[in-house]
Structure formats: structure tokens, C-alpha cells
C-alpha atoms as a printed R data frame, in Angstrom:
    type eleno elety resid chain resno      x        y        z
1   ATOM     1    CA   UNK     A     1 45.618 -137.380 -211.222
2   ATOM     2    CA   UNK     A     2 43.807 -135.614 -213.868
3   ATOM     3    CA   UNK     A     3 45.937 -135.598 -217.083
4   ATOM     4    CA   UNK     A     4 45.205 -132.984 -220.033
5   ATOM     5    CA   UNK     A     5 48.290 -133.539 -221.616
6   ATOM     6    CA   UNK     A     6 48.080 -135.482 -225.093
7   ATOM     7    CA   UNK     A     7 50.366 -136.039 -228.027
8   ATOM     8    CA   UNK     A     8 48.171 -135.251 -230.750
9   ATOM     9    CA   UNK     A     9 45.482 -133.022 -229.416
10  ATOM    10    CA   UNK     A    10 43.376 -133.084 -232.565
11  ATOM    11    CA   UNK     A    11 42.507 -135.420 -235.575
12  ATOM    12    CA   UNK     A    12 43.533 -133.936 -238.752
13  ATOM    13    CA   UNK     A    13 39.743 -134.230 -240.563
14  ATOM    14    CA   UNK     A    14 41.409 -132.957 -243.672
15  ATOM    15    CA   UNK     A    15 42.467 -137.062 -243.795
16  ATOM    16    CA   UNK     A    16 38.856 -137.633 -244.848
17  ATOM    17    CA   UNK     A    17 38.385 -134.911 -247.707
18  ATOM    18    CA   UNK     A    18 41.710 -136.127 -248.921
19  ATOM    19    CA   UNK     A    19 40.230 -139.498 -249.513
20  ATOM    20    CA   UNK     A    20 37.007 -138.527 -250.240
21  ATOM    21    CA   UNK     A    21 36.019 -141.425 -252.548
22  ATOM    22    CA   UNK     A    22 36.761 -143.625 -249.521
23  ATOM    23    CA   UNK     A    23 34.988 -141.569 -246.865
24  ATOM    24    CA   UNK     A    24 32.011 -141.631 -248.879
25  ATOM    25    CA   UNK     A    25 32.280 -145.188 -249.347
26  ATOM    26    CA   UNK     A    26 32.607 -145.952 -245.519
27  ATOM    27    CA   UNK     A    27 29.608 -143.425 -244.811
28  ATOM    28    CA   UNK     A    28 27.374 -145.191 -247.304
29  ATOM    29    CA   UNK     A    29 27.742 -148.549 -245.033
30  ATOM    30    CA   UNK     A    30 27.260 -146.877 -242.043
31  ATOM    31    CA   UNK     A    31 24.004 -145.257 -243.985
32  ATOM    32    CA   UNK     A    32 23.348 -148.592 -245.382
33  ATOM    33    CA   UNK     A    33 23.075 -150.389 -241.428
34  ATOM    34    CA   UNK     A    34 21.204 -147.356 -240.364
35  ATOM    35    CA   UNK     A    35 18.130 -147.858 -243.550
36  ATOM    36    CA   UNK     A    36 17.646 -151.091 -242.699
37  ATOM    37    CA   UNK     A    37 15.897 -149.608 -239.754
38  ATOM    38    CA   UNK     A    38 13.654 -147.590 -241.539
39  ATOM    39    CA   UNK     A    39 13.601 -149.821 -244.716
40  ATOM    40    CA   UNK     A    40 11.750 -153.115 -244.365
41  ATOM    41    CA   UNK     A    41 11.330 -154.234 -247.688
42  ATOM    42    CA   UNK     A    42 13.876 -156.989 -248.639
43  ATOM    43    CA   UNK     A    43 14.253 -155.504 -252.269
44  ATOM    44    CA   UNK     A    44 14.935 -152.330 -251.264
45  ATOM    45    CA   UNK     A    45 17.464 -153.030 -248.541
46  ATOM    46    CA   UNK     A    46 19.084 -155.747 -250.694
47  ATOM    47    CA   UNK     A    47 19.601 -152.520 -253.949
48  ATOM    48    CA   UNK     A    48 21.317 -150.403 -251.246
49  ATOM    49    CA   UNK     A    49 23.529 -153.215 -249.748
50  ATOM    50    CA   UNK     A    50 24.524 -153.086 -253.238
51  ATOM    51    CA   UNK     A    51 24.888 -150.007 -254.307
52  ATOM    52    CA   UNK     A    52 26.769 -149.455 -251.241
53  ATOM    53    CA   UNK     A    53 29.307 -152.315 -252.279
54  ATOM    54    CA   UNK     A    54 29.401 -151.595 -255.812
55  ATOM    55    CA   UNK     A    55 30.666 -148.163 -254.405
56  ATOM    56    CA   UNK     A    56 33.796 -150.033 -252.986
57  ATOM    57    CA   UNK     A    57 34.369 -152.083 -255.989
58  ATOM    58    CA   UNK     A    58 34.041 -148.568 -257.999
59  ATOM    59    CA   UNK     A    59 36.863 -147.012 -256.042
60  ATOM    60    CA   UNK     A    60 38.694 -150.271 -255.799
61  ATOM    61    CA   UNK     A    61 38.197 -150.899 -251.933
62  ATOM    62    CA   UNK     A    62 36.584 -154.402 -252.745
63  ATOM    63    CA   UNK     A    63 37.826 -155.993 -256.003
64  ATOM    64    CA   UNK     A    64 35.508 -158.770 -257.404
65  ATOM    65    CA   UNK     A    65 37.497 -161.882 -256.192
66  ATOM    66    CA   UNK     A    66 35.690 -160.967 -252.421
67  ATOM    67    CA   UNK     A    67 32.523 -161.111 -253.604
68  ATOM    68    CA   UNK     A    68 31.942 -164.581 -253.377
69  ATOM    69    CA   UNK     A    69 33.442 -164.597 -249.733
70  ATOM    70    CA   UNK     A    70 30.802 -162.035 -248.810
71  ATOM    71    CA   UNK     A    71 28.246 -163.997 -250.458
72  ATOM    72    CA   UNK     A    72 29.222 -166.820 -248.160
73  ATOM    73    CA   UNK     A    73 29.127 -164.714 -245.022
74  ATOM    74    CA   UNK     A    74 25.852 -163.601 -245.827
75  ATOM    75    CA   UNK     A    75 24.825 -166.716 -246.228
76  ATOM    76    CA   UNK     A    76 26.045 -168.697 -243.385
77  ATOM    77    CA   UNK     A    77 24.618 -165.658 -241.516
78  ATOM    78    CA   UNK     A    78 21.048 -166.110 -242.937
79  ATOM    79    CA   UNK     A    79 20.947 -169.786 -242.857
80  ATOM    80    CA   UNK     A    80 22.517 -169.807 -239.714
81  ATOM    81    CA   UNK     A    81 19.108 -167.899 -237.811
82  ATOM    82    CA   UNK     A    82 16.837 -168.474 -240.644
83  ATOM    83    CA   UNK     A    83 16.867 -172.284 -242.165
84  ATOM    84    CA   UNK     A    84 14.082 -174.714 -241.608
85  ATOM    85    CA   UNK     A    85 15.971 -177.903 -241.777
86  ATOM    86    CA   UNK     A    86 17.809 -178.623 -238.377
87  ATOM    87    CA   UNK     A    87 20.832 -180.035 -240.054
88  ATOM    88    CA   UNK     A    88 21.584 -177.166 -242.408
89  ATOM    89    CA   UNK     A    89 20.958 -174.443 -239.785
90  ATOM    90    CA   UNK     A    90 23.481 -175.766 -237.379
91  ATOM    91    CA   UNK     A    91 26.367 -175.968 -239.779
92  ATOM    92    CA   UNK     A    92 25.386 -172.534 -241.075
93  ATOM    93    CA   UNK     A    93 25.443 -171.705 -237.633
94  ATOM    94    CA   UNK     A    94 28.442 -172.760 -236.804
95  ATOM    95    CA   UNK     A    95 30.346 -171.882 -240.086
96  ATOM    96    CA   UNK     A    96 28.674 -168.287 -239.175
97  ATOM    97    CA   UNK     A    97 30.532 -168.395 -235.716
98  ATOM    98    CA   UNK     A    98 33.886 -169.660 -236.942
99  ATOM    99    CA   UNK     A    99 33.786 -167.357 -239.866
100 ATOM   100    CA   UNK     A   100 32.790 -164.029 -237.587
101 ATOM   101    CA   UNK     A   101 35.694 -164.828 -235.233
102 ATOM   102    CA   UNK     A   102 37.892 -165.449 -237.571
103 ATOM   103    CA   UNK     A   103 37.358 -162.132 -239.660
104 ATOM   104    CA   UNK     A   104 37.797 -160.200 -236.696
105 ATOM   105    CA   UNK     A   105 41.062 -161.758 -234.808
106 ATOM   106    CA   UNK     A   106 42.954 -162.675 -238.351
107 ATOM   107    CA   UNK     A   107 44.734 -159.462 -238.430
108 ATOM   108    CA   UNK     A   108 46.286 -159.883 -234.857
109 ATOM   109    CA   UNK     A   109 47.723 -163.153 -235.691
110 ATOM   110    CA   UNK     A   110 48.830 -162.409 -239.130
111 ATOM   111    CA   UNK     A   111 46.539 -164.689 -240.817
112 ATOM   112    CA   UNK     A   112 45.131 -164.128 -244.268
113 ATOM   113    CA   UNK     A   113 42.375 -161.512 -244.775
114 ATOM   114    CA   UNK     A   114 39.356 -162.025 -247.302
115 ATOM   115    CA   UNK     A   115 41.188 -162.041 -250.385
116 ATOM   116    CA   UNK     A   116 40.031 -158.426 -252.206
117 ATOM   117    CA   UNK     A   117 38.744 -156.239 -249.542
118 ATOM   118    CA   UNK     A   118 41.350 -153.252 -248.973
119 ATOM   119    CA   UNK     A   119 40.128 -151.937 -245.946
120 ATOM   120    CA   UNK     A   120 41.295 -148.341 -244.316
121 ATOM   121    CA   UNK     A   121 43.964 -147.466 -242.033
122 ATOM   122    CA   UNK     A   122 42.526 -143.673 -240.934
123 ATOM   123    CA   UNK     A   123 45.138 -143.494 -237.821
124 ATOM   124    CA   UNK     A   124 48.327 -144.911 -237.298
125 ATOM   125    CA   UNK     A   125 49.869 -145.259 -233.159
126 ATOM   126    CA   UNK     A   126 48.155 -141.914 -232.362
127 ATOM   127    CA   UNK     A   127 49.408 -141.291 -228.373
128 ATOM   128    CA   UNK     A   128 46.459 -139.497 -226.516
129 ATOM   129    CA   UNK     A   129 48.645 -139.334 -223.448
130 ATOM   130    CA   UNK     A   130 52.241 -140.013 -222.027
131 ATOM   131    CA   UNK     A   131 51.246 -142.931 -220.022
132 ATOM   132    CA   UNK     A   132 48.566 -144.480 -222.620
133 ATOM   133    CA   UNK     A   133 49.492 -146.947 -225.174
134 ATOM   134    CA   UNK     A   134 49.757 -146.259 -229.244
135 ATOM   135    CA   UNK     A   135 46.570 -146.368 -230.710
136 ATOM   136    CA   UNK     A   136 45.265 -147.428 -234.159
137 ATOM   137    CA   UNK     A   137 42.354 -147.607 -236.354
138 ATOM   138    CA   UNK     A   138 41.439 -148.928 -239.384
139 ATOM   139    CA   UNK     A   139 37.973 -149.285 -240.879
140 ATOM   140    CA   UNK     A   140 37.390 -153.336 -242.000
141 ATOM   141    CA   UNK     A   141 34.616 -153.834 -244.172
142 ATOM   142    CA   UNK     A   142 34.796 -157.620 -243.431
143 ATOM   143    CA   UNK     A   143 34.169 -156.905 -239.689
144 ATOM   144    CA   UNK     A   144 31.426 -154.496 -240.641
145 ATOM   145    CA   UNK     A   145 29.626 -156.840 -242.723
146 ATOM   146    CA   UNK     A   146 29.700 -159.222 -239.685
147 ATOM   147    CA   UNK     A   147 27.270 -156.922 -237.853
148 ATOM   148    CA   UNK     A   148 25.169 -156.020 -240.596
149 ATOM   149    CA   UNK     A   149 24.504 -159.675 -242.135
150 ATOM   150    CA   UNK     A   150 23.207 -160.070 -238.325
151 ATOM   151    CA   UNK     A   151 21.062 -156.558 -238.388
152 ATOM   152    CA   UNK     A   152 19.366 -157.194 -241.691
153 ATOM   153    CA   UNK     A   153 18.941 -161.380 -241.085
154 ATOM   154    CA   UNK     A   154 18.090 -162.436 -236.980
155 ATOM   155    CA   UNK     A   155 14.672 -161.583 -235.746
156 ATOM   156    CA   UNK     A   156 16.364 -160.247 -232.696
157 ATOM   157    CA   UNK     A   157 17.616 -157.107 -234.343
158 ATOM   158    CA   UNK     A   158 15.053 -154.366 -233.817
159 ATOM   159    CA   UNK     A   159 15.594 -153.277 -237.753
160 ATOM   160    CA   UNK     A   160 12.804 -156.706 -238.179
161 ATOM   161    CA   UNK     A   161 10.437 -157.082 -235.416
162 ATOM   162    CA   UNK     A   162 10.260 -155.005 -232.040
163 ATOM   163    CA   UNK     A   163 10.167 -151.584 -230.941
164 ATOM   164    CA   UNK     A   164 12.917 -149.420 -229.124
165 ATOM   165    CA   UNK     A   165 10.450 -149.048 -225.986
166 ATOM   166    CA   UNK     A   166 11.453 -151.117 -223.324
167 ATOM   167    CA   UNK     A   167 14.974 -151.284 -224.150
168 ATOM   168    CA   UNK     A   168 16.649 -148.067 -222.656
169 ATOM   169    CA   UNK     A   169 15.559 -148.670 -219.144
170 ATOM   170    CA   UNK     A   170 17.519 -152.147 -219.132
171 ATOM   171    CA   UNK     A   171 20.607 -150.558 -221.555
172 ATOM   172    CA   UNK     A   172 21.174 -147.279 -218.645
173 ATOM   173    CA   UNK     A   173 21.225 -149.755 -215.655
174 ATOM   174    CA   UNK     A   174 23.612 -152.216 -217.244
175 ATOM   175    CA   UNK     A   175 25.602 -149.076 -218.393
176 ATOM   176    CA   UNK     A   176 25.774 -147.876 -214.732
177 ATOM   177    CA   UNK     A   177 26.265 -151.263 -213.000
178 ATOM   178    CA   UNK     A   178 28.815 -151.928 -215.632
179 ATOM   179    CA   UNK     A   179 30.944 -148.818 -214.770
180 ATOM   180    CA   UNK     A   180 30.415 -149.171 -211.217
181 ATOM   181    CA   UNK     A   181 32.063 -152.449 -211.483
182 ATOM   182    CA   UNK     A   182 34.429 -151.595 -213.379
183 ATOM   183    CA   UNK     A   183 36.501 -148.850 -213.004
184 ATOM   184    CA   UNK     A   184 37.378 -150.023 -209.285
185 ATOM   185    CA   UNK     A   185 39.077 -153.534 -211.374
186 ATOM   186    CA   UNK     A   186 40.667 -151.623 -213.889
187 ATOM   187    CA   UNK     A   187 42.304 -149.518 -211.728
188 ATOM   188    CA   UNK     A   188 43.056 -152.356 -209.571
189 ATOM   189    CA   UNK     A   189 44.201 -154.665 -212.746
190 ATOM   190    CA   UNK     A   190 46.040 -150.859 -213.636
191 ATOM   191    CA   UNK     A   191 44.611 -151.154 -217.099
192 ATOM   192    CA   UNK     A   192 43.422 -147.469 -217.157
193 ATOM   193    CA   UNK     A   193 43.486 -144.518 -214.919
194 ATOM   194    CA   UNK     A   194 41.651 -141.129 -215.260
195 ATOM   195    CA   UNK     A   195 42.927 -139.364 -218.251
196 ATOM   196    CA   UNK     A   196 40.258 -137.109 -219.576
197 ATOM   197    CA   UNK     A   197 41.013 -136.243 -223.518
198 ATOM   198    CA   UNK     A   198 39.576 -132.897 -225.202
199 ATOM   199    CA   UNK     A   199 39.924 -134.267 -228.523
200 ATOM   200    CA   UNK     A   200 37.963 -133.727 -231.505
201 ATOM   201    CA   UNK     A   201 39.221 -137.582 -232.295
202 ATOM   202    CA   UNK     A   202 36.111 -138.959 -230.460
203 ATOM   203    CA   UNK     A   203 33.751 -138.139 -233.584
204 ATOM   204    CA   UNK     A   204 35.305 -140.216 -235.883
205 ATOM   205    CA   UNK     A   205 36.113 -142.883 -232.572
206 ATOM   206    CA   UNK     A   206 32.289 -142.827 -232.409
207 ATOM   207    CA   UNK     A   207 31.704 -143.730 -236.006
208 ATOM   208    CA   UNK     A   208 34.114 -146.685 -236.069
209 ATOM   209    CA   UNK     A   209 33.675 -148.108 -232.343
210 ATOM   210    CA   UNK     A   210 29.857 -148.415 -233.270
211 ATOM   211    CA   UNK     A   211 29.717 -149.278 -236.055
212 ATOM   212    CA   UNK     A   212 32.969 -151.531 -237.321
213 ATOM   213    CA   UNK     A   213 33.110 -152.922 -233.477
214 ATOM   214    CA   UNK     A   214 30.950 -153.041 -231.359
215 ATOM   215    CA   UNK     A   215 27.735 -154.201 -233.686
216 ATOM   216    CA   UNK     A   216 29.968 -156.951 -235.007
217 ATOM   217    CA   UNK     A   217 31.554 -158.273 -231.361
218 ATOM   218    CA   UNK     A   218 28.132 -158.295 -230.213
219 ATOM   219    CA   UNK     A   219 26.487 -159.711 -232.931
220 ATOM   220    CA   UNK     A   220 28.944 -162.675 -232.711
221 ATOM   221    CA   UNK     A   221 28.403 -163.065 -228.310
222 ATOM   222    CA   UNK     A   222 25.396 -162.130 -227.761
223 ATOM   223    CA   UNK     A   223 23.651 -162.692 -231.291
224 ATOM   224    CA   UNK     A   224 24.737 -165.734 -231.619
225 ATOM   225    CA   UNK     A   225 26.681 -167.537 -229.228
226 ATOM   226    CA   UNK     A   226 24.558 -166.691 -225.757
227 ATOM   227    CA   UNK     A   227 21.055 -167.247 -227.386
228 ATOM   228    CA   UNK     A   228 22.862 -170.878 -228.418
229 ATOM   229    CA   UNK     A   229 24.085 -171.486 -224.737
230 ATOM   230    CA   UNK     A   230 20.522 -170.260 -223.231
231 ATOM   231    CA   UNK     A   231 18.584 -172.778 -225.721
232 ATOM   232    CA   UNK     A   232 20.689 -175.799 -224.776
233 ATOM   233    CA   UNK     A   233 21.009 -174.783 -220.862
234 ATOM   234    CA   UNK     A   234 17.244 -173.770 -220.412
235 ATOM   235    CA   UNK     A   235 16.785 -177.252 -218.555
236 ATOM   236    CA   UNK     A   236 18.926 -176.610 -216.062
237 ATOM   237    CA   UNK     A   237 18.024 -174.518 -213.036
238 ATOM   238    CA   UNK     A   238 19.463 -170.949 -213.856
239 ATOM   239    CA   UNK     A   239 20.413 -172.365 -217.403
240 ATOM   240    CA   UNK     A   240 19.981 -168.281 -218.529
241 ATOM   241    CA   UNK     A   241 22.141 -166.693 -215.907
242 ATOM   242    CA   UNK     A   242 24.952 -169.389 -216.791
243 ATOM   243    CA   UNK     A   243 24.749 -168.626 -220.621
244 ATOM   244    CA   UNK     A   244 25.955 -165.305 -219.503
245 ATOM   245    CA   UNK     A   245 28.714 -166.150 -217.965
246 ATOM   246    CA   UNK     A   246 29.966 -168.015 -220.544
247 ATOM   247    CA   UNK     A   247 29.548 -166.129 -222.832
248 ATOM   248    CA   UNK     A   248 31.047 -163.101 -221.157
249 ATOM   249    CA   UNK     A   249 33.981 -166.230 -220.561
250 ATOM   250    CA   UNK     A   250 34.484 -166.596 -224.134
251 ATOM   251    CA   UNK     A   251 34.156 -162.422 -224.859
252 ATOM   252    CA   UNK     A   252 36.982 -162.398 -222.627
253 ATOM   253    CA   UNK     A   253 39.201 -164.114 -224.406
254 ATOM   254    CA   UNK     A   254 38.516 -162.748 -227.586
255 ATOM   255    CA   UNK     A   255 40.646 -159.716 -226.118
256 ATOM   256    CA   UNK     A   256 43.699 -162.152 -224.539
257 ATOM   257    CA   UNK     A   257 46.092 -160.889 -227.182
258 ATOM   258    CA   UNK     A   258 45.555 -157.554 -224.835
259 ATOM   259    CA   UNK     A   259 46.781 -159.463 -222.118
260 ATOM   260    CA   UNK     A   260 44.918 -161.387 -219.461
261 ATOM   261    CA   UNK     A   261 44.234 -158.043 -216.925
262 ATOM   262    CA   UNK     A   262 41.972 -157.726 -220.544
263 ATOM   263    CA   UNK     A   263 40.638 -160.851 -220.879
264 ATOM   264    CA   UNK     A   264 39.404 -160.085 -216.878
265 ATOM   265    CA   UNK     A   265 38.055 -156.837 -217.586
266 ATOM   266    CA   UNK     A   266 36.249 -157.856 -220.957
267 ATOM   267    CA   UNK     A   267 34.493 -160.986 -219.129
268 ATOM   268    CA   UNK     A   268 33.264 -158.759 -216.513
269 ATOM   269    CA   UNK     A   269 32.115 -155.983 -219.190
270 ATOM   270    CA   UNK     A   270 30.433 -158.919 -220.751
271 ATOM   271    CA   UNK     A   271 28.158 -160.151 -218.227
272 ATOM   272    CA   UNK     A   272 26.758 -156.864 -218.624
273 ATOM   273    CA   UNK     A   273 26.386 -156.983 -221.924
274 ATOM   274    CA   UNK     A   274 24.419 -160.420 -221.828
275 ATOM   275    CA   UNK     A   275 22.114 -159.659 -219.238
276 ATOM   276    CA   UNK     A   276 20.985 -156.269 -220.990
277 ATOM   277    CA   UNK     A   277 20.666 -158.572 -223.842
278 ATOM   278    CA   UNK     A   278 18.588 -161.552 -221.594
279 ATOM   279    CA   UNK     A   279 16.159 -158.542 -220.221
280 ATOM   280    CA   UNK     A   280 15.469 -157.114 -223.690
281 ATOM   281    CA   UNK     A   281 16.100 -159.636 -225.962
282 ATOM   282    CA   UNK     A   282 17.240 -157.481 -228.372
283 ATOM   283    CA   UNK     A   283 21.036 -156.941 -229.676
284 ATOM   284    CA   UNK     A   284 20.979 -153.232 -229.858
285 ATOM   285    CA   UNK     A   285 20.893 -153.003 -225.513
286 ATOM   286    CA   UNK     A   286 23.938 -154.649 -225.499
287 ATOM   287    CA   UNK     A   287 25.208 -152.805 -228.718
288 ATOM   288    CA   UNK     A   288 24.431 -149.718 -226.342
289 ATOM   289    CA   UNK     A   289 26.042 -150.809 -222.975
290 ATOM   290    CA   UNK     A   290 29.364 -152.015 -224.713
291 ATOM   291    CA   UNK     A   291 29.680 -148.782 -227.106
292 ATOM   292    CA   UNK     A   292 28.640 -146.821 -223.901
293 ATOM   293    CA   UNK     A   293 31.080 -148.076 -222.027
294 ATOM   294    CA   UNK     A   294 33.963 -147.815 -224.600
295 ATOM   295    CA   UNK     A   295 33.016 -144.181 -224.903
296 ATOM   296    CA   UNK     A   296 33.836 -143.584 -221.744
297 ATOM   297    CA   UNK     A   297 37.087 -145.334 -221.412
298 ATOM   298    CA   UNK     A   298 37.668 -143.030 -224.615
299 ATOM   299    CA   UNK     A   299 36.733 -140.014 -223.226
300 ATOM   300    CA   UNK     A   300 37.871 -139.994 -219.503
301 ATOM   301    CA   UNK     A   301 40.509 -142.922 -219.019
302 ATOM   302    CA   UNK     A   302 43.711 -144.370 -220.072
303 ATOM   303    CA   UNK     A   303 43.162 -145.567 -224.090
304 ATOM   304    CA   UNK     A   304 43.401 -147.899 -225.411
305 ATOM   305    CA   UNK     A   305 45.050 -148.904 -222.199
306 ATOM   306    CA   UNK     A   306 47.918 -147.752 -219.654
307 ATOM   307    CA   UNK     A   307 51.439 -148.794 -220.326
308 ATOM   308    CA   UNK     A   308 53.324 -151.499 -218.327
């Protein structure tokens, strides 16, 4: 059944030119990731990063005790891909990892946040239909910074070496296969069901599910961890196919404080993800296929998910 009915059939935009300091903060990271592909020089990119940030300490979204904790991100992050000596780019590498999954699950266990960065609530249990779950979101710098430490450091980010041809073939069949395959399991797992939303919500959705989500989940799983798995399994006789899988094994349960019909649905979404990633080697295809497929959970199905 087709459902048009929703709670709160439109987001209130006036929310943004209320808090205009912060909107324009939040708009000058998203500008900020977007330069960097445009924007090669490391001098340049490195004034905007900060003129972005000095933005959020200006309107008191970052105070100055989070700076060093940034500085450390971006640095286990860059030494993590980029150092020469073994030794120090495998601790980076894996203070990077534990760092990056840490940011981004700390709020769902009540742990403590980076200490200084007030990050922005925009919408609070919004109900797009009667038989949909509350939703939330909030705009985290700390995640954000996850994805763009990644963008602007690892050569496999198009923003440093590569060009976009090539890529979209791979990114629209993993984007078909991966609905294909899923919709039949979520309906059968009765995560979601067809619930198509005329909401003007879905703008500001788009923003945040881009670029404070999905860049950041996929820069940790297939940035980082399945590029790890492939270079220690590439002996072994479809050593590649079986980084996928676990990788797409560990994406799923990122999500198991959704519940384990999530943590199904994720790993299967994620061996989508990885192999659009293992035919372009590059990070935005599977940037692409997951936001893709979010968008049209969004925009057609039961979000965030149905209720039990």
C-alpha cells in the first residue's frame, strides 16, 4: 500500500535563517569538502580548512580545547595512508580506525564526545508516516571531519589523483543490483515498506546524508578497512572478493544498535558498496551507491525504518 500520509509534511526552512551563523558555518564545510576537488594546492586547501573552522570557533560551535583532538584526527588520518616508515603507518592506521569508529557510534552508547565541538540538532523525532519510526538529525562536525581528513589525505579520493570517467558505469550497476537485492529482504526482514514522502525535508536529508554520513562511513569501510583486508588477503585465491565480505560483515554491525534485521540489511548493502569500490578503486563509487541507496529508502520507503 501506497502511503501519502505524514506527520510533518514539510521542514520548517525558517530553522536555518534563524540560526544563520550556524547554517553558514555548516555550508562552509560542506563548501570546504567540495574545493578540495577543484583546489589542489596544499596551502590553499589547508587556509580554507581553516577559515572554515575558525568560523565555528567564531560562533562558538568548536571552542579551542577540540582543536588539538582534530589535530590528532588529522593526523592519524594522514599518517595512517601517507607515512614512509612501516611501524608508524600502522599505528596511525589503526589509531585512525579506532578513532573514526569511535566518533561516529559514541553518541549511541552515551560515551563522551570530543570535548568542545557543539554540534547541531536541526530535527528532533520528526514522524514522516504512521507506521515509520521517529527520526532525528543532527549535524556532527567530528563525523564530518572523518570523511574529509580521508578526501583531502588518501590517494584514492578523486579530489588527488584520478578522473570521474570510469566511475559512473560501475556506481549505476551497483546502485541497481543493490536495490534489486534489497528491497525483496527488507520487506522480508519488514524493515521498510513502500511509503513514498512529498516532503521538502529531502533537501536538507541530502545535505547531511552525503555529506556528515555517508563520506565518513565509507571512508572508514571502504577507505580504510577493505583496502587493509585486500592487501593482506591478495595471496589467497579470491583474497579481493573475501575483503568484501568482510568488510560489508563489519559495516553491518556498525548499524546492530538498529537491530540485527539492520545489521542483515547493511552487510548486504555493503557488499555493494565494496565491489563498486574494488572496480573503481575510488571512494566516491561507493560514496555514490550508499547515498543512492539511502535516498531512496528516504524518498519511497519506510524511514528511518518501520515500527515493530
Amino acid at each position: 500500500m501506497i502511503s501519502y500520509e505524514l506527520t510533518i509534511k514539510h521542514f520548517d526552512y525558517s530553522i536555518l535563517s534563524k540560526e544563520h551563523l550556524s547554517t553558514t558555518f555548516y555550508a562552509a564545510l560542506i563548501a570546504t569538502c567540495i574545493s578540495f576537488y577543484f583546489i589542489k594546492d596544499q596551502f590553499a586547501r589547508i587556509s580554507i580548512f581553516l577559515i572554515s573552522l575558525g568560523l565555528g570557533v567564531y560562533i562558538q560551535r568548536v571552542d579551542w580545547i577540540a582543536l588539538p583532538y582534530i589535530l590528532a584526527l588529522a593526523s592519524f588520518i594522514y599518517y595512517g595512508l601517507n607515512a614512509n616508515h612501516r611501524l608508524l603507518r600502522g599505528w596511525m592506521f589503526l589509531l585512525a580506525i579506532i578513532a573514526s569508529i569511535y566518533l561516529c557510534l559514541y553518541p549511541k552508547f552515551g560515551l563522551y564526545p570530543i570535548p568542545g565541538i557543539h554540534n547541531w540538532q536541526v530535527a528532533k523525532n520528526f514522524v514522516f508516516s504512521h507506521q515509520a519510526l521517529p527520526f532525528s538529525m543532527t549535524f556532527r562536525l567530528d563525523k564530518f571531519l572523518i570523511g574529509l581528513f580521508f578526501i583531502w589525505f588518501s590517494h584514492r579520493a578523486l579530489t588527488n589523483q584520478g578522473s570521474w570517467r570510469g566511475i559512473g558505469q560501475s556506481t549505476i550497476v551497483a546502485w541497481f543490483l543493490a536495490i534489486i537485492v534489497l528491497i525483496p529482504i527488507a520487506y522480508f526482514l519488514q524493515v521498510a515498506k513502500i511509503d513514498i514522502k512529498p516532503t521538502n525535508f529531502f533537501f536538507v536529508w541530502a545535505l547531511h546524508n552525503l555529506f556528515f554520513v555517508c563520506i565518513a562511513e565509507e571512508a572508514i569501510f571502504r577507505g580504510m578497512i577493505q583496502p587493509f583486508l585486500n592487501l593482506k588477503l591478495q595471496n589467497i585465491e579470491g583474497g579481493k572478493y573475501l575483503a568484501i565480505v568482510v568488510t560489508a560483515g563489519l559495516f553491518g554491525l556498525f548499524h546492530f544498535k538498529s537491530g540485527w534485521s539492520m545489521v542483515l540489511l547493511s552487510s548486504v548493502a555493503g557488499l555493494f558498496y565494496g565491489w563498486a569500490y574494488m572496480k573503481t578503486k575510488r571512494i566516491e563509487a561507493s560514496i555514490f551507491v550508499h547515498f543512492a541507496v539511502n535516498a531512496l529508502h528516504f524518498l519511497c520507503f519506510s524511514y528511518p525504518a518501520l515500527k515493530f
